[in-house]
Coordinates of C-alpha atoms in Angstrom, one line a residue:
M1 CA -52.0 -96.8 -54.5
S2 CA -52.0 -98.7 -51.2
Q3 CA -49.3 -98.2 -48.4
R4 CA -47.9 -101.7 -49.1
T5 CA -47.5 -100.8 -52.8
N6 CA -45.6 -97.6 -51.7
L7 CA -43.4 -99.8 -49.8
F8 CA -42.2 -101.6 -52.9
T9 CA -41.7 -98.3 -54.7
Q10 CA -39.5 -97.2 -51.7
L11 CA -37.5 -100.5 -52.0
G12 CA -37.0 -100.1 -55.7
E13 CA -39.0 -103.3 -56.2
P14 CA -41.7 -104.1 -58.8
A15 CA -45.2 -104.0 -57.7
E16 CA -45.3 -107.9 -57.7
P17 CA -42.3 -110.0 -56.8
S18 CA -41.2 -113.0 -58.7
V19 CA -43.8 -115.8 -58.2
L20 CA -44.4 -119.5 -58.4
C21 CA -48.0 -120.0 -59.0
I22 CA -50.9 -118.9 -61.3
P23 CA -51.9 -115.2 -61.6
D24 CA -54.8 -113.4 -59.7
R25 CA -54.6 -115.8 -56.7
P26 CA -52.2 -115.7 -53.6
R27 CA -48.9 -117.0 -54.8
M28 CA -45.8 -118.6 -53.0
T29 CA -43.1 -115.8 -53.3
Y30 CA -39.4 -116.1 -52.7
M31 CA -38.4 -113.4 -50.2
D32 CA -34.7 -112.5 -50.8
Q33 CA -32.5 -110.0 -49.1
T34 CA -34.2 -107.1 -51.1
K35 CA -37.5 -108.0 -49.5
R36 CA -36.3 -107.9 -45.8
T37 CA -38.0 -104.8 -45.0
L38 CA -41.2 -106.1 -46.3
W39 CA -40.7 -109.5 -44.4
D40 CA -40.1 -107.9 -41.1
R41 CA -42.9 -105.3 -41.5
F42 CA -45.3 -108.2 -42.1
I43 CA -44.0 -110.3 -39.2
T44 CA -44.2 -107.5 -36.7
E45 CA -47.5 -106.2 -37.7
S46 CA -49.1 -109.7 -37.6
P47 CA -51.1 -110.5 -34.4
N48 CA -49.2 -113.7 -33.9
C49 CA -45.7 -112.5 -34.6
H50 CA -42.7 -114.1 -33.0
V51 CA -39.0 -113.5 -32.9
L52 CA -38.3 -117.0 -34.3
Q53 CA -40.0 -115.9 -37.6
S54 CA -37.9 -112.6 -37.8
W55 CA -35.4 -112.1 -40.5
A56 CA -32.6 -111.6 -38.1
W57 CA -33.4 -115.1 -36.3
G58 CA -33.1 -116.8 -39.7
E59 CA -29.6 -115.2 -40.2
L60 CA -28.6 -116.4 -36.8
K61 CA -29.6 -120.0 -37.6
R62 CA -27.8 -119.7 -40.9
A63 CA -24.5 -119.2 -39.1
F64 CA -25.1 -122.6 -37.2
G65 CA -25.9 -125.0 -40.0
W66 CA -29.5 -124.1 -41.0
E67 CA -30.5 -122.6 -44.4
P68 CA -33.3 -120.2 -43.9
L69 CA -35.8 -120.2 -46.7
R70 CA -38.4 -117.3 -46.5
L71 CA -41.5 -117.9 -48.4
G72 CA -44.4 -115.3 -48.4
F73 CA -48.0 -115.8 -49.8
W74 CA -48.4 -112.8 -52.0
D75 CA -51.8 -111.5 -52.9
P76 CA -51.5 -109.8 -56.3
S77 CA -55.0 -108.3 -56.1
F78 CA -54.2 -106.2 -53.1
H79 CA -50.5 -106.1 -53.3
H80 CA -49.4 -107.5 -49.9
L81 CA -48.5 -110.5 -48.1
V82 CA -51.2 -112.7 -46.5
A83 CA -49.1 -115.3 -44.9
A84 CA -45.4 -116.1 -44.4
A85 CA -43.1 -118.9 -43.3
Q86 CA -39.5 -118.8 -42.4
V87 CA -38.5 -122.5 -43.2
L88 CA -35.2 -123.7 -41.7
L89 CA -33.6 -126.5 -43.8
R90 CA -31.0 -128.9 -42.4
P91 CA -29.4 -132.1 -44.0
I92 CA -30.5 -135.4 -42.5
P93 CA -27.2 -137.4 -42.4
L94 CA -26.8 -140.4 -44.7
T95 CA -30.1 -139.9 -46.4
G96 CA -29.6 -137.3 -49.0
Y97 CA -32.7 -135.4 -47.8
S98 CA -33.2 -132.5 -45.5
L99 CA -35.8 -131.7 -42.9
A100 CA -37.8 -128.4 -43.1
Y101 CA -38.7 -126.9 -39.8
V102 CA -41.0 -123.7 -39.2
P103 CA -40.6 -122.7 -35.5
K104 CA -43.5 -120.6 -34.2
G105 CA -45.1 -120.4 -37.5
P106 CA -46.4 -120.0 -40.2
V107 CA -47.5 -116.5 -39.6
M108 CA -50.9 -115.9 -40.9
D109 CA -54.7 -115.6 -40.1
W110 CA -55.4 -119.2 -39.0
S111 CA -59.1 -118.5 -38.7
D112 CA -59.2 -118.2 -42.5
T113 CA -59.4 -121.9 -43.4
A114 CA -59.3 -121.3 -47.0
L115 CA -56.1 -119.3 -46.7
T116 CA -54.6 -122.0 -44.5
Q117 CA -55.4 -124.7 -47.1
S118 CA -54.2 -122.8 -50.1
F119 CA -51.0 -121.7 -48.3
F120 CA -50.0 -125.3 -47.3
T121 CA -50.9 -126.6 -50.9
A122 CA -48.4 -124.1 -52.3
L123 CA -45.8 -124.8 -49.7
H124 CA -45.9 -128.5 -50.2
S125 CA -45.7 -128.1 -54.0
H126 CA -42.5 -126.0 -53.4
L127 CA -40.9 -128.2 -50.7
S128 CA -41.6 -131.6 -52.3
K129 CA -39.3 -130.5 -55.2
R130 CA -36.3 -129.9 -53.0
R131 CA -35.6 -133.4 -51.6
I132 CA -37.2 -132.6 -48.4
A133 CA -37.9 -135.7 -46.1
F134 CA -40.6 -133.9 -44.1
L135 CA -42.0 -130.5 -42.9
R136 CA -42.3 -129.8 -39.2
I137 CA -44.3 -126.9 -37.9
E138 CA -44.7 -125.6 -34.3
P139 CA -47.5 -123.0 -34.6
D140 CA -47.7 -120.3 -31.9
L141 CA -51.2 -121.5 -31.0
P142 CA -52.4 -122.5 -27.4
E143 CA -54.0 -125.8 -26.5
K144 CA -54.8 -124.5 -23.1
I145 CA -54.7 -121.2 -21.1
H146 CA -55.1 -121.4 -17.4
L147 CA -54.4 -119.6 -14.3
L148 CA -51.6 -120.8 -12.0
S149 CA -52.5 -123.3 -9.1
P150 CA -54.2 -121.7 -6.2
E151 CA -51.2 -122.0 -3.8
R152 CA -49.2 -120.0 -6.3
S153 CA -51.8 -117.7 -7.7
V154 CA -51.3 -113.9 -7.8
D155 CA -52.9 -111.5 -5.4
L156 CA -55.2 -109.9 -8.0
L157 CA -56.6 -111.2 -11.3
D158 CA -59.5 -109.7 -13.1
A159 CA -62.9 -111.6 -13.0
A160 CA -63.0 -111.4 -16.8
C161 CA -59.7 -113.1 -17.1
V162 CA -60.7 -116.0 -14.8
A163 CA -63.9 -116.4 -16.9
K164 CA -62.2 -116.2 -20.3
P165 CA -58.4 -116.6 -19.9
E166 CA -57.6 -115.6 -23.6
A167 CA -59.0 -112.1 -22.8
F168 CA -56.0 -111.7 -20.7
F169 CA -53.9 -111.2 -23.8
G170 CA -56.2 -108.9 -25.7
G171 CA -57.5 -111.8 -27.9
R172 CA -54.2 -112.8 -29.2
Y173 CA -54.8 -116.4 -28.1
S174 CA -57.9 -118.4 -28.7
V175 CA -58.1 -122.0 -27.5
A176 CA -61.3 -122.5 -29.5
Q177 CA -59.6 -121.3 -32.7
S178 CA -56.6 -123.5 -31.9
K179 CA -58.8 -126.6 -31.6
K180 CA -60.1 -125.9 -35.1
V181 CA -56.6 -125.5 -36.6
T182 CA -55.6 -128.7 -35.1
Q183 CA -58.5 -130.5 -36.7
Q184 CA -57.7 -128.8 -40.0
L185 CA -54.0 -129.7 -40.0
E186 CA -55.0 -133.3 -39.4
E187 CA -57.5 -133.2 -42.2
L188 CA -54.5 -131.8 -44.3
R189 CA -52.6 -135.0 -43.4
F190 CA -50.3 -133.6 -40.9
L191 CA -49.2 -135.9 -38.1
H192 CA -49.5 -134.5 -34.6
T193 CA -46.2 -135.6 -32.9
C194 CA -45.0 -135.5 -29.3
D195 CA -41.6 -134.3 -30.3
H196 CA -41.0 -130.6 -30.0
A197 CA -38.0 -128.2 -30.1
Q198 CA -39.7 -125.2 -28.5
P199 CA -41.0 -125.0 -25.0
L200 CA -44.4 -126.8 -24.9
R201 CA -45.5 -124.6 -21.9
T202 CA -44.8 -121.0 -21.1
I203 CA -46.0 -118.3 -18.7
A204 CA -47.0 -115.0 -20.3
V205 CA -47.6 -111.7 -18.5
D206 CA -50.2 -109.2 -19.8
L207 CA -48.6 -105.8 -20.1
T208 CA -51.7 -104.0 -21.4
P209 CA -53.0 -102.9 -18.0
D210 CA -51.4 -99.9 -16.2
E211 CA -48.2 -100.6 -14.2
A212 CA -50.0 -100.6 -10.8
T213 CA -52.3 -103.4 -11.9
I214 CA -49.3 -105.4 -13.4
V215 CA -47.6 -105.1 -10.1
L216 CA -50.6 -106.1 -8.1
R217 CA -50.9 -109.2 -10.1
Q218 CA -47.5 -110.3 -9.0
T219 CA -47.0 -112.3 -5.7
R220 CA -46.0 -110.6 -2.6
S221 CA -42.6 -112.2 -2.6
R222 CA -41.7 -111.0 -6.1
R223 CA -42.7 -107.5 -5.3
Y224 CA -40.9 -107.6 -2.0
N225 CA -37.8 -109.1 -3.5
A226 CA -37.6 -106.5 -6.4
N227 CA -38.0 -103.6 -3.9
L228 CA -35.3 -105.2 -1.6
A229 CA -32.8 -105.5 -4.5
A230 CA -33.5 -101.7 -5.3
R231 CA -33.0 -100.7 -1.6
K232 CA -29.8 -102.7 -1.3
G233 CA -28.2 -100.9 -4.2
V234 CA -28.6 -103.4 -7.1
T235 CA -28.8 -101.4 -10.5
I236 CA -30.0 -102.3 -13.9
R237 CA -28.4 -101.2 -17.1
L238 CA -28.4 -102.3 -20.8
A239 CA -25.4 -104.1 -22.4
S240 CA -23.6 -101.7 -24.7
S241 CA -20.8 -103.7 -26.1
L242 CA -19.6 -107.2 -26.9
D243 CA -17.6 -107.2 -23.7
D244 CA -20.9 -106.9 -21.8
V245 CA -22.2 -109.8 -23.5
R246 CA -19.1 -111.8 -22.8
R247 CA -19.4 -111.1 -19.1
W248 CA -23.1 -112.2 -19.4
Y249 CA -22.0 -115.5 -20.9
N250 CA -19.5 -116.1 -18.1
L251 CA -22.6 -115.9 -15.7
L252 CA -24.4 -118.3 -18.1
E253 CA -21.6 -120.9 -17.8
I254 CA -22.0 -120.7 -14.0
T255 CA -25.7 -121.0 -14.3
R256 CA -25.2 -124.1 -16.5
E257 CA -23.0 -125.8 -14.0
R258 CA -25.4 -125.1 -11.2
N259 CA -28.5 -126.1 -13.0
R260 CA -26.9 -128.9 -15.2
F261 CA -28.3 -127.8 -18.6
V262 CA -26.9 -127.8 -22.1
G263 CA -26.4 -124.5 -24.0
H264 CA -24.7 -122.9 -27.0
P265 CA -21.1 -121.7 -27.2
F266 CA -20.3 -118.0 -26.8
S267 CA -20.2 -117.5 -30.7
Y268 CA -23.9 -118.4 -30.7
Y269 CA -24.9 -115.6 -28.3
Q270 CA -22.6 -113.2 -29.9
R271 CA -24.2 -113.7 -33.2
A272 CA -27.8 -113.4 -31.6
W273 CA -26.7 -110.2 -30.0
E274 CA -25.3 -108.7 -33.1
A275 CA -28.1 -109.8 -35.5
L276 CA -31.0 -108.9 -33.2
T277 CA -29.3 -105.6 -32.1
A278 CA -28.8 -104.6 -35.7
A279 CA -32.6 -105.2 -36.2
N280 CA -33.4 -103.3 -33.0
Q281 CA -35.1 -106.4 -31.6
V282 CA -33.1 -107.2 -28.5
Q283 CA -31.9 -105.7 -25.3
V284 CA -29.4 -107.4 -22.8
F285 CA -30.3 -106.3 -19.2
L286 CA -27.5 -106.5 -16.6
A287 CA -28.1 -106.4 -12.8
E288 CA -25.0 -105.2 -11.0
H289 CA -24.0 -104.4 -7.3
A290 CA -20.8 -102.6 -6.3
G291 CA -19.5 -103.0 -9.8
K292 CA -20.0 -106.8 -9.9
L293 CA -22.3 -108.5 -12.4
L294 CA -24.9 -110.6 -10.6
A295 CA -27.5 -111.5 -13.2
G296 CA -28.4 -110.8 -16.9
A297 CA -31.3 -111.4 -19.4
F298 CA -31.6 -111.5 -23.1
V299 CA -35.1 -109.8 -23.9
T300 CA -36.3 -109.7 -27.5
L301 CA -39.0 -107.4 -28.8
V302 CA -40.8 -108.1 -32.1
G303 CA -44.1 -106.4 -32.8
N304 CA -46.1 -106.4 -29.6
Q305 CA -44.4 -109.5 -28.2
S306 CA -41.5 -109.3 -25.8
T307 CA -39.6 -112.5 -24.8
Y308 CA -37.3 -113.3 -22.0
L309 CA -35.1 -115.6 -24.1
Y310 CA -32.1 -116.4 -22.1
G311 CA -31.1 -115.7 -18.4
A312 CA -28.0 -116.1 -16.2
S313 CA -27.1 -115.5 -12.6
S314 CA -24.1 -115.6 -10.4
N315 CA -23.6 -117.9 -7.3
E316 CA -22.7 -114.8 -5.4
A317 CA -24.9 -112.3 -3.5
R318 CA -28.1 -114.3 -4.4
N319 CA -29.7 -112.8 -1.1
L320 CA -29.8 -109.4 -2.8
K321 CA -32.4 -110.8 -5.3
P322 CA -31.0 -109.2 -8.5
N323 CA -33.2 -111.5 -10.7
D324 CA -36.4 -110.1 -9.3
L325 CA -35.4 -106.5 -10.0
L326 CA -34.1 -107.5 -13.4
Q327 CA -37.5 -109.0 -14.5
R328 CA -39.4 -106.0 -13.1
E329 CA -37.2 -103.6 -15.1
A330 CA -37.3 -105.6 -18.3
M331 CA -41.2 -105.8 -18.1
C332 CA -41.3 -102.0 -17.6
W333 CA -39.1 -101.4 -20.6
A334 CA -41.1 -103.9 -22.8
K335 CA -44.3 -102.0 -21.9
A336 CA -42.7 -98.6 -22.6
Q337 CA -41.8 -99.9 -26.0
G338 CA -45.3 -100.9 -26.8
A339 CA -45.2 -104.6 -25.9
A340 CA -48.6 -106.2 -25.2
F341 CA -47.2 -109.1 -23.2
Y342 CA -44.1 -110.7 -21.9
D343 CA -43.3 -114.3 -22.6
M344 CA -41.2 -115.9 -19.8
W345 CA -40.1 -118.4 -22.6
G346 CA -40.7 -121.9 -21.2
I347 CA -41.5 -123.8 -18.0
A348 CA -41.4 -127.4 -17.1
D349 CA -43.6 -129.7 -19.1
T350 CA -45.3 -130.9 -15.9
D351 CA -46.4 -129.5 -12.5
D352 CA -44.3 -132.3 -10.9
P353 CA -42.3 -130.5 -8.1
S354 CA -39.4 -133.2 -8.7
D355 CA -39.1 -132.0 -12.4
P356 CA -35.5 -130.9 -13.1
Q357 CA -37.0 -127.6 -14.4
A358 CA -39.2 -127.0 -11.3
G359 CA -37.0 -124.4 -9.9
Y360 CA -37.1 -121.8 -12.7
T361 CA -40.7 -122.7 -13.2
S362 CA -41.4 -121.7 -9.6
F363 CA -39.7 -118.4 -10.2
K364 CA -41.5 -117.6 -13.3
Q365 CA -44.9 -118.4 -11.6
G366 CA -44.7 -115.2 -9.5
W367 CA -45.1 -112.5 -12.1
G368 CA -48.8 -112.5 -12.6
G369 CA -48.9 -114.3 -15.8
Q370 CA -50.9 -117.3 -17.1
V371 CA -49.8 -120.7 -18.3
I372 CA -50.1 -121.3 -22.0
E373 CA -49.8 -124.9 -23.2
Y374 CA -49.2 -124.9 -27.0
V375 CA -50.6 -127.2 -29.5
G376 CA -47.1 -128.8 -30.2
S377 CA -45.7 -130.0 -33.4
F378 CA -47.1 -131.3 -36.7
D379 CA -45.1 -133.3 -39.3
Y380 CA -46.1 -133.5 -43.0
V381 CA -44.1 -136.4 -44.6
Y382 CA -42.8 -136.2 -48.2
S383 CA -40.4 -139.2 -48.1
P384 CA -41.7 -141.9 -45.7
T385 CA -38.3 -143.8 -46.0
A386 CA -36.3 -140.7 -45.1
Y387 CA -38.7 -139.7 -42.4
Q388 CA -38.2 -143.2 -40.7
A389 CA -34.5 -142.9 -41.0
F390 CA -34.7 -139.6 -39.2
L391 CA -36.8 -141.0 -36.4
V392 CA -34.7 -144.0 -35.9
G393 CA -31.5 -141.9 -35.8
K394 CA -32.9 -139.5 -33.3
K395 CA -33.9 -142.2 -31.1
L396 CA -30.5 -143.8 -31.2
L397 CA -28.9 -140.3 -30.5
K398 CA -31.1 -139.9 -27.7
S399 CA -30.3 -143.2 -26.1
L400 CA -26.5 -142.4 -26.6
V401 CA -26.9 -139.0 -24.9
T402 CA -28.7 -140.5 -22.0
A403 CA -26.1 -143.3 -21.5
R404 CA -23.3 -140.8 -21.6
A405 CA -25.0 -138.6 -19.0
S406 CA -25.6 -141.6 -16.8
L407 CA -22.1 -142.5 -17.0
R408 CA -20.9 -138.9 -16.1
Q409 CA -23.3 -138.9 -13.3
K410 CA -22.0 -142.2 -11.8
R411 CA -18.4 -141.1 -12.2
G412 CA -19.2 -137.7 -10.4
T413 CA -20.9 -139.5 -7.5
S414 CA -18.1 -142.0 -7.1
K415 CA -15.5 -139.1 -7.1
R416 CA -17.5 -137.1 -4.5
S417 CA -17.9 -140.1 -2.3
R418 CA -14.1 -140.5 -2.2
Q419 CA -13.5 -136.9 -1.0
P420 CA -13.0 -136.0 2.7
P421 CA -16.0 -134.2 4.1
N422 CA -14.3 -130.7 4.2
E423 CA -13.7 -131.0 0.5
K424 CA -17.2 -131.5 -0.6

């Protein structure tokens, strides 16, 4: 009996879960609460695992209007999962339909073209019966992997990494494979769309070398700033209570106001911390000086992937460079936990220095990682009418949000122009 069969015995489950398809072939399987351990084991052991496909993440999204549907592709011959997709469902207003979204998935061996085709055939068969307008997937697959621009490049990069960038991550990413997957998805009638919810580009740091090599790959300024913070008495500790998370969130509000971005309410981060902590998949790092909180970071760990998910910092004592020490300690922790790489989780879509996100992109470029540009989003349409209604509604909503933001900016500019110089 295989190890995976033993897992079912330990869970008190039958050797084969309830299934939807014909016998002796991989079958689309409903993964309910009793299969949670099996689900997370498959996700974490997969080479392209991601926190957004973890069970805990689905429960977080459930609390905020999404219905997580976990579907596994069960191989009855070998008694194990061969593919899985955490599908998030949400109603499309005024249509009677829902959208289905798979962030950073499905999780499977994309190089197996037969598996990919049979998996999607079974997935479409299931979703088309549930009044789903369309399926959107954002696979964790790279379109490009490249070094940073020369003026921002790190001091040391292995020659092998320059020649073959995907080798930088132990073979996790393959641009050549991704091109084949993109072609196959288009042959399977997926539409390649420019719309995307997850970051289209990120910077990932390889954690597989020894710590000395990891440090040498960082820019001199990042190394100097981290050492400066330590010399000046900045300390790093892990959040241990909800009160710590609340203090971190107060910093996030300051960061939002400073950088002008939209985020979630405190209840969202509270749920994220509770759900991911219960699954042992997150740590919140806090940088303090003389008892005052200066910066903090949500860092997840699922399988061999660590992700810098959310960050916040104070307007005070920025000269102490707490964020640099924070990132260095988070990477050291992730490596010690067995992570193979550290995802900085998103940079600007372009290299334009005037891009609103250029500031934090510049910060992330100094840690010795490489830029990964993902293949983006793909839509499979079940109801063309409902799909078009979704696109029109989203376009109108975007226009409304843009108009409101422009109006707020004009009001703010007018108000500031009326203030005396000493009040600006």
